[in-house]
Amino acid sequence: MVKHLRRDGSTYWQFPGGGKSVDEILEDTVIRELKEETGITGTNPQKLFDLPYSKGNSTTFLVEVDTNAEPVLGVDPEEADDDHRKLTAVAWMPIADHPENPEVKALLRFFEAAKQ
């Protein structure tokens, strides 16, 4: 997960992600954003679900990665000319550590439904 710093000083942990370029397909966006924010190379992105949020819609993918890979904090290219750096840390974390995160909640519901 990647730790984000809001302009008001508050922080939150989120899955790597970001915006899609105009000519990019979502699967390529997922792999690119993962690499930009964590330094980790992903493969085989599989769409799980869409989740509406305040700025539109978020699509969550399951991506295969080397779980022995060490994540390295990357950058958000959209912030290249901005004084504020949103990304502040990166780490492997159990999703259970973030039960209030809307995407984690949706992911847990998704996996629970898949078991049935």
Coordinates of C-alpha atoms in Angstrom, one line a residue:
M1 CA 0.0 0.0 0.0
V2 CA 1.0 3.6 -0.5
K3 CA 0.7 6.3 2.2
H4 CA -0.8 9.5 1.0
L5 CA -0.5 12.9 2.5
R6 CA -3.4 15.3 2.1
R7 CA -2.8 19.1 1.9
D8 CA -4.4 19.5 5.4
G9 CA -1.7 17.2 6.8
S10 CA -3.8 14.1 7.4
T11 CA -2.7 10.8 5.9
Y12 CA -4.2 7.6 4.7
W13 CA -3.0 4.3 3.1
Q14 CA -4.3 3.3 -0.3
F15 CA -3.6 0.7 -2.9
P16 CA -1.4 2.0 -5.7
G17 CA -3.4 3.6 -8.5
G18 CA -4.1 6.7 -10.5
G19 CA -5.4 8.1 -13.7
K20 CA -5.6 6.5 -17.1
S21 CA -3.9 8.2 -20.0
V22 CA -6.0 9.0 -23.0
D23 CA -4.9 6.1 -25.3
E24 CA -4.2 3.6 -22.5
I25 CA -6.2 0.5 -21.7
L26 CA -7.1 0.0 -18.0
E27 CA -4.9 -3.1 -17.7
D28 CA -1.8 -1.1 -18.8
T29 CA -2.7 1.7 -16.5
V30 CA -2.7 -0.7 -13.5
I31 CA 0.7 -2.1 -14.3
R32 CA 2.1 1.4 -15.0
E33 CA 0.7 2.9 -11.8
L34 CA 2.0 0.0 -9.7
K35 CA 5.5 0.4 -11.1
E36 CA 5.5 4.2 -10.7
E37 CA 4.3 4.2 -7.1
T38 CA 6.1 1.1 -5.7
G39 CA 8.8 0.1 -8.2
I40 CA 7.2 -3.4 -8.4
T41 CA 6.4 -5.0 -11.7
G42 CA 3.0 -6.6 -11.9
T43 CA 1.6 -9.0 -14.5
N44 CA -1.8 -10.5 -15.4
P45 CA -4.1 -7.7 -14.1
Q46 CA -7.7 -9.0 -13.5
K47 CA -10.5 -6.6 -13.0
L48 CA -12.4 -7.3 -9.7
F49 CA -14.9 -4.5 -9.3
D50 CA -15.8 -0.8 -9.7
L51 CA -16.3 1.5 -6.8
P52 CA -17.8 4.9 -7.0
Y53 CA -16.1 7.7 -5.0
S54 CA -16.3 11.5 -4.8
K55 CA -14.3 12.2 -8.0
G56 CA -15.9 9.4 -10.1
N57 CA -15.3 5.7 -10.3
S58 CA -12.4 3.6 -9.1
T59 CA -11.7 0.2 -10.7
T60 CA -9.9 -2.4 -8.5
F61 CA -7.7 -5.0 -10.1
L62 CA -5.9 -8.1 -8.8
V63 CA -2.3 -8.1 -10.1
E64 CA 0.3 -10.9 -9.8
V65 CA 3.6 -9.7 -8.2
D66 CA 6.7 -11.2 -6.7
T67 CA 5.8 -11.1 -3.0
N68 CA 9.6 -11.1 -2.2
A69 CA 10.0 -7.9 -4.1
E70 CA 10.9 -4.9 -1.9
P71 CA 8.6 -1.9 -2.7
V72 CA 10.4 1.4 -3.2
L73 CA 8.5 4.7 -2.9
G74 CA 7.9 6.1 -6.3
V75 CA 6.5 9.4 -7.5
D76 CA 3.2 10.6 -9.0
P77 CA 4.2 12.2 -12.3
E78 CA 1.1 14.4 -12.1
E79 CA 2.9 16.1 -9.1
A80 CA 6.1 16.9 -11.0
D81 CA 5.5 20.6 -10.9
D82 CA 3.7 20.7 -7.6
D83 CA 5.3 21.6 -4.2
H84 CA 3.0 19.1 -2.4
R85 CA 4.1 15.5 -2.6
K86 CA 1.2 13.2 -1.9
L87 CA 3.1 9.9 -1.8
T88 CA 5.1 9.5 1.5
A89 CA 5.7 5.8 2.1
V90 CA 5.1 2.4 0.7
A91 CA 4.9 -1.0 2.4
W92 CA 3.5 -4.5 2.2
M93 CA 0.5 -4.6 4.6
P94 CA -2.3 -6.9 5.6
I95 CA -5.5 -5.5 4.3
A96 CA -7.1 -6.3 7.6
D97 CA -5.0 -3.4 9.1
H98 CA -7.2 -1.0 7.1
P99 CA -10.8 -2.1 7.7
E100 CA -12.2 1.5 7.3
N101 CA -10.7 2.0 3.8
P102 CA -13.6 1.9 1.3
E103 CA -11.6 -0.1 -1.2
V104 CA -10.5 -2.6 1.4
K105 CA -14.2 -3.0 2.5
A106 CA -15.2 -3.6 -1.0
L107 CA -12.4 -6.1 -1.6
L108 CA -13.3 -8.1 1.5
R109 CA -17.0 -8.2 0.4
F110 CA -15.8 -9.3 -3.1
F111 CA -13.7 -12.2 -1.7
E112 CA -16.5 -13.2 0.7
A113 CA -19.0 -13.4 -2.1
A114 CA -16.5 -15.4 -4.2
K115 CA -16.3 -18.0 -1.5
Q116 CA -20.0 -18.7 -1.7

